Coordinates of C-alpha atoms in Angstrom, one line a residue:
M1 CA 211.2 161.8 141.2
A2 CA 208.4 164.0 142.4
E3 CA 208.2 164.7 146.1
A4 CA 205.4 165.4 148.4
A5 CA 206.1 168.0 151.1
I6 CA 205.7 167.0 154.6
F7 CA 202.1 167.2 155.8
A8 CA 200.9 167.6 152.2
R9 CA 197.4 166.2 151.3
K10 CA 197.2 164.4 148.1
N11 CA 194.3 162.4 146.4
L12 CA 195.0 159.4 144.1
K13 CA 194.9 161.5 140.9
E14 CA 197.7 163.6 142.1
V15 CA 200.1 160.7 142.7
P16 CA 202.7 160.6 139.8
D17 CA 202.8 157.4 137.7
L18 CA 206.4 156.9 138.7
I19 CA 205.4 156.6 142.2
S20 CA 202.2 154.6 141.9
S21 CA 204.0 152.1 139.5
S22 CA 206.6 151.4 142.1
F23 CA 204.0 149.5 144.3
Q24 CA 201.7 146.6 143.6
A25 CA 198.3 147.6 142.0
G26 CA 195.9 149.0 144.5
F27 CA 198.5 150.0 147.1
F28 CA 197.4 153.5 147.5
K29 CA 193.7 152.4 147.6
H30 CA 194.7 150.2 150.5
I31 CA 196.4 153.4 152.1
Q32 CA 193.1 155.2 151.7
Q33 CA 191.1 152.4 153.2
L34 CA 193.4 152.3 156.2
A35 CA 193.3 156.0 156.8
K36 CA 189.3 155.8 156.5
R37 CA 189.3 153.1 159.2
T38 CA 191.7 155.2 161.5
A39 CA 189.4 158.1 161.1
Q40 CA 186.3 156.0 161.8
M41 CA 188.0 154.7 165.0
H42 CA 188.6 158.1 166.3
I43 CA 185.0 159.2 165.4
H44 CA 183.7 156.2 167.3
V45 CA 185.7 156.4 170.5
S46 CA 184.8 160.2 170.9
S47 CA 181.0 160.0 170.1
D48 CA 179.6 159.2 173.5
P49 CA 178.6 162.5 175.3
W50 CA 177.1 160.5 178.3
D51 CA 180.4 158.6 179.1
R52 CA 183.1 160.9 180.2
H53 CA 185.7 158.3 179.1
F54 CA 184.6 158.5 175.6
S55 CA 183.6 162.2 175.1
K56 CA 185.5 165.0 173.5
Q57 CA 187.6 167.4 175.8
S58 CA 189.4 170.7 175.2
Y59 CA 193.1 171.5 175.8
N60 CA 194.1 172.8 179.2
G61 CA 197.2 173.7 181.3
D62 CA 197.1 170.4 183.2
Y63 CA 197.5 168.6 179.9
S64 CA 200.3 170.8 178.8
V65 CA 202.3 170.2 181.9
W66 CA 201.7 166.4 181.8
L67 CA 202.6 166.3 178.0
K68 CA 205.9 168.3 178.4
N69 CA 207.0 166.5 181.5
R70 CA 206.5 163.1 180.0
I71 CA 208.4 164.0 176.7
M72 CA 211.1 165.8 178.5
Y73 CA 211.7 162.8 180.7
Q74 CA 212.1 160.5 177.7
F75 CA 214.2 163.1 175.9
Q76 CA 216.8 163.4 178.7
A77 CA 216.8 159.6 178.9
R78 CA 217.4 159.3 175.2
Y79 CA 220.2 161.8 175.2
A80 CA 222.0 160.2 178.0
L81 CA 221.6 156.8 176.2
L82 CA 222.7 158.2 172.9
D83 CA 225.9 159.6 174.5
K84 CA 226.8 156.1 175.7
S85 CA 225.9 154.4 172.4
V86 CA 227.0 156.7 169.7
S87 CA 230.2 154.6 169.3
K88 CA 228.1 151.7 168.2
L89 CA 226.6 153.6 165.4
T90 CA 228.2 153.7 161.8
D91 CA 228.2 155.9 158.8
L92 CA 225.0 157.8 158.2
A93 CA 223.5 157.1 161.5
K94 CA 226.5 158.4 163.4
E95 CA 226.0 161.7 161.3
Y96 CA 222.4 161.9 162.3
A97 CA 223.1 161.2 165.9
H98 CA 225.7 164.2 166.0
F99 CA 222.9 166.2 164.4
F100 CA 220.6 165.2 167.3
Q101 CA 223.2 166.0 169.8
Q102 CA 224.1 169.4 168.4
H103 CA 220.5 170.6 168.5
K104 CA 219.5 169.6 172.0
T105 CA 218.5 173.2 172.9
L106 CA 216.2 173.5 169.7
I107 CA 214.6 170.3 170.4
R108 CA 214.0 171.0 174.0
N109 CA 212.5 174.5 173.2
L110 CA 210.1 172.9 170.7
I111 CA 208.9 170.6 173.4
F112 CA 208.3 173.3 176.0
A113 CA 206.7 175.6 173.2
F114 CA 203.5 173.5 173.4
D115 CA 200.8 176.0 174.1
E116 CA 197.3 174.8 174.9
S117 CA 195.9 178.3 174.5
R118 CA 196.6 178.4 170.7
L119 CA 194.8 175.0 170.2
S120 CA 191.0 175.0 169.3
S121 CA 190.8 171.4 168.6
Q122 CA 189.6 168.4 170.8
R123 CA 191.3 165.7 172.7
I124 CA 189.9 162.2 172.8
R125 CA 190.8 158.8 174.1
I126 CA 193.2 157.4 171.4
H127 CA 194.8 154.1 170.5
G128 CA 198.1 155.3 171.8
D129 CA 200.3 152.8 170.3
Y130 CA 199.0 152.8 166.7
H131 CA 201.3 151.3 164.1
L132 CA 201.1 148.6 161.2
G133 CA 201.6 145.9 163.7
Q134 CA 198.4 146.7 165.3
V135 CA 196.4 146.2 162.1
L136 CA 194.9 143.0 160.7
V137 CA 194.4 142.7 156.9
N138 CA 191.5 140.8 155.5
E139 CA 191.4 141.1 151.7
K140 CA 190.7 144.7 151.1
D141 CA 189.9 145.9 154.5
F142 CA 191.5 146.3 158.0
Y143 CA 190.9 145.5 161.6
I144 CA 192.4 147.6 164.4
L145 CA 193.5 145.8 167.6
D146 CA 195.6 146.0 170.9
F147 CA 194.1 149.2 172.5
E148 CA 196.4 148.8 175.7
G149 CA 198.5 151.9 174.7
E150 CA 202.3 152.3 174.8
P151 CA 204.2 149.6 176.7
E152 CA 206.3 152.3 178.8
S153 CA 203.3 154.2 179.8
T154 CA 201.5 153.8 183.1
V155 CA 197.8 152.9 183.2
H156 CA 197.0 156.4 184.2
D157 CA 198.9 157.9 181.2
R158 CA 197.3 155.4 178.8
K159 CA 193.9 157.0 179.7
V160 CA 194.8 160.6 179.3
K161 CA 192.9 162.0 176.4
Q162 CA 195.1 163.3 173.6
S163 CA 195.0 164.5 170.0
P164 CA 193.8 161.9 167.5
L165 CA 196.8 163.2 165.4
K166 CA 199.1 161.3 167.8
D167 CA 197.8 158.1 166.4
V168 CA 198.2 159.4 162.8
S169 CA 201.8 160.4 163.7
G170 CA 202.3 156.8 165.0
M171 CA 201.1 155.3 161.7
F172 CA 203.3 157.8 159.8
R173 CA 206.4 156.6 161.7
S174 CA 205.3 152.9 161.0
F175 CA 205.4 153.7 157.3
H176 CA 208.8 155.2 157.7
Y177 CA 210.0 152.1 159.5
A178 CA 208.4 149.9 156.8
I179 CA 210.5 151.5 154.1
Y180 CA 213.8 151.8 156.0
S181 CA 213.7 148.3 157.4
T182 CA 213.3 146.9 153.9
I183 CA 216.5 148.6 152.8
L184 CA 218.3 147.7 156.0
K185 CA 217.8 144.0 155.6
R186 CA 219.5 144.1 152.4
D187 CA 223.2 143.7 152.1
L188 CA 224.3 146.9 150.5
Q189 CA 227.3 149.3 150.3
V190 CA 227.0 152.5 152.3
K191 CA 226.5 154.5 149.2
K192 CA 223.8 152.6 147.6
R193 CA 222.0 152.4 150.9
S194 CA 222.1 156.1 151.3
E195 CA 220.6 156.6 147.8
L196 CA 217.8 154.2 148.5
F197 CA 217.1 156.0 151.9
E198 CA 216.6 159.4 149.8
V199 CA 214.3 157.5 147.4
G200 CA 212.5 156.0 150.2
E201 CA 211.9 159.4 151.8
K202 CA 210.0 160.3 148.6
Y203 CA 207.8 157.2 148.7
Y204 CA 207.2 158.0 152.4
G205 CA 206.0 161.5 151.6
W206 CA 203.5 160.4 149.1
I207 CA 202.2 157.5 151.2
C208 CA 201.7 160.0 154.2
A209 CA 200.0 162.5 151.8
V210 CA 197.4 160.1 150.5
F211 CA 196.7 158.7 154.1
L212 CA 196.3 162.3 155.6
D213 CA 194.0 163.4 152.7
T214 CA 191.6 160.6 153.2
Y215 CA 191.7 160.7 157.0
L216 CA 190.9 164.3 157.1
K217 CA 188.0 164.1 154.6
T218 CA 186.4 161.4 156.8
I219 CA 187.0 163.2 160.0
Y220 CA 185.5 166.5 158.5
K221 CA 182.1 164.6 158.0
S222 CA 181.9 164.1 161.8
E223 CA 181.7 166.4 164.7
L224 CA 185.3 165.8 165.8
N225 CA 187.3 169.0 165.7
L226 CA 190.9 168.8 164.6
G227 CA 191.4 172.5 164.1
Y228 CA 192.5 174.4 161.1
E229 CA 195.5 173.5 158.8
H230 CA 198.2 175.3 160.9
E231 CA 197.0 173.6 164.0
I232 CA 196.8 170.2 162.5
N233 CA 200.4 170.5 161.1
Y234 CA 201.7 171.7 164.4
L235 CA 200.2 168.7 166.3
L236 CA 201.3 166.1 163.6
E237 CA 205.0 167.7 163.9
Y238 CA 204.9 167.6 167.7
H239 CA 203.7 164.1 168.1
L240 CA 206.0 162.8 165.2
L241 CA 209.0 164.4 167.2
E242 CA 207.6 162.6 170.3
K243 CA 207.3 159.1 168.7
A244 CA 210.8 159.4 167.1
I245 CA 212.2 160.3 170.5
Y246 CA 210.4 157.4 172.1
E247 CA 211.6 155.0 169.3
L248 CA 215.2 156.1 169.7
G249 CA 215.4 154.5 173.2
Y250 CA 214.2 151.1 171.9
E251 CA 216.6 151.1 169.0
L252 CA 219.6 152.2 170.9
N253 CA 218.9 149.3 173.4
A254 CA 217.8 146.5 171.2
R255 CA 219.2 147.1 167.7
P256 CA 221.6 150.0 167.3
S257 CA 221.8 149.5 163.5
W258 CA 218.2 150.5 163.1
A259 CA 218.6 153.8 165.4
I260 CA 219.1 155.6 162.0
I261 CA 215.2 155.3 161.4
P262 CA 214.1 157.5 164.3
L263 CA 217.2 159.8 164.0
R264 CA 216.4 160.4 160.4
G265 CA 212.8 161.2 161.5
I266 CA 213.9 163.7 163.9
Y267 CA 216.4 165.3 161.4
T268 CA 213.6 165.6 158.7
I269 CA 211.4 167.5 161.2
L270 CA 213.9 169.9 162.2
H271 CA 215.3 170.4 158.7
Q272 CA 212.2 170.8 156.8
N273 CA 210.2 172.8 159.4
H274 CA 212.8 174.6 161.4
A275 CA 215.6 175.2 158.9
K276 CA 215.8 178.9 159.7
M277 CA 216.5 178.1 163.4
L278 CA 219.4 175.9 162.6
P279 CA 222.9 177.3 162.9
E280 CA 224.7 177.7 159.5
K281 CA 227.4 175.3 158.9

């Protein structure tokens, strides 16, 4: 089965028949429409130059300090929780948990490596808790709701302007959840479940690729600056890692059997984008 690389951009014509035929007719057109509405949301909430709450803003040192401190606090809390909860995990989830524990220094370095001086894109007010559960479907269109931000965040933090790619990362993580949760709900043997996870990763790659292509094409028609390709990929990776770390705490507390989903998300980022930095086995 063909695979789309992480952060690839693909239009409908590039999606292999084997991939598209695995979904209901029109599925990827729905993904495109959702991406378009997501981009329009970001354009709309950043297009008022007269209202400081809904105007664009550049990156600065204060934001970097706020972001790093916030993620590091979650990171340390998740590590402590995982140390206490790893015995509750089974099979593949435990393997990914050990991977997460073994690469604590690498993840911490990636968090601290955020450098606002290298970013030319803009920050805006974002949704902040963007996922499939925040979207209503009406025939062939979508309506976005619940703009109050992440439940764990303070009111002040929810108002901080961030990269719109954080919302995109949130939706990517939601796609990942949709695939894995479907598999986890089935009564399968460990080997069969692992095989389906690998197939699911390929589906996930193509869904994200089609979404990202449409999202960026819509954004590029506006005055919202997301930066060049390298910057876009960097911010997507950073916020995907942030979201997966955030999710890990919820899963370990509420349903340990699903902790494999954020753990696999963390593994994928490190394995695909930082393989050269990982120690040899």
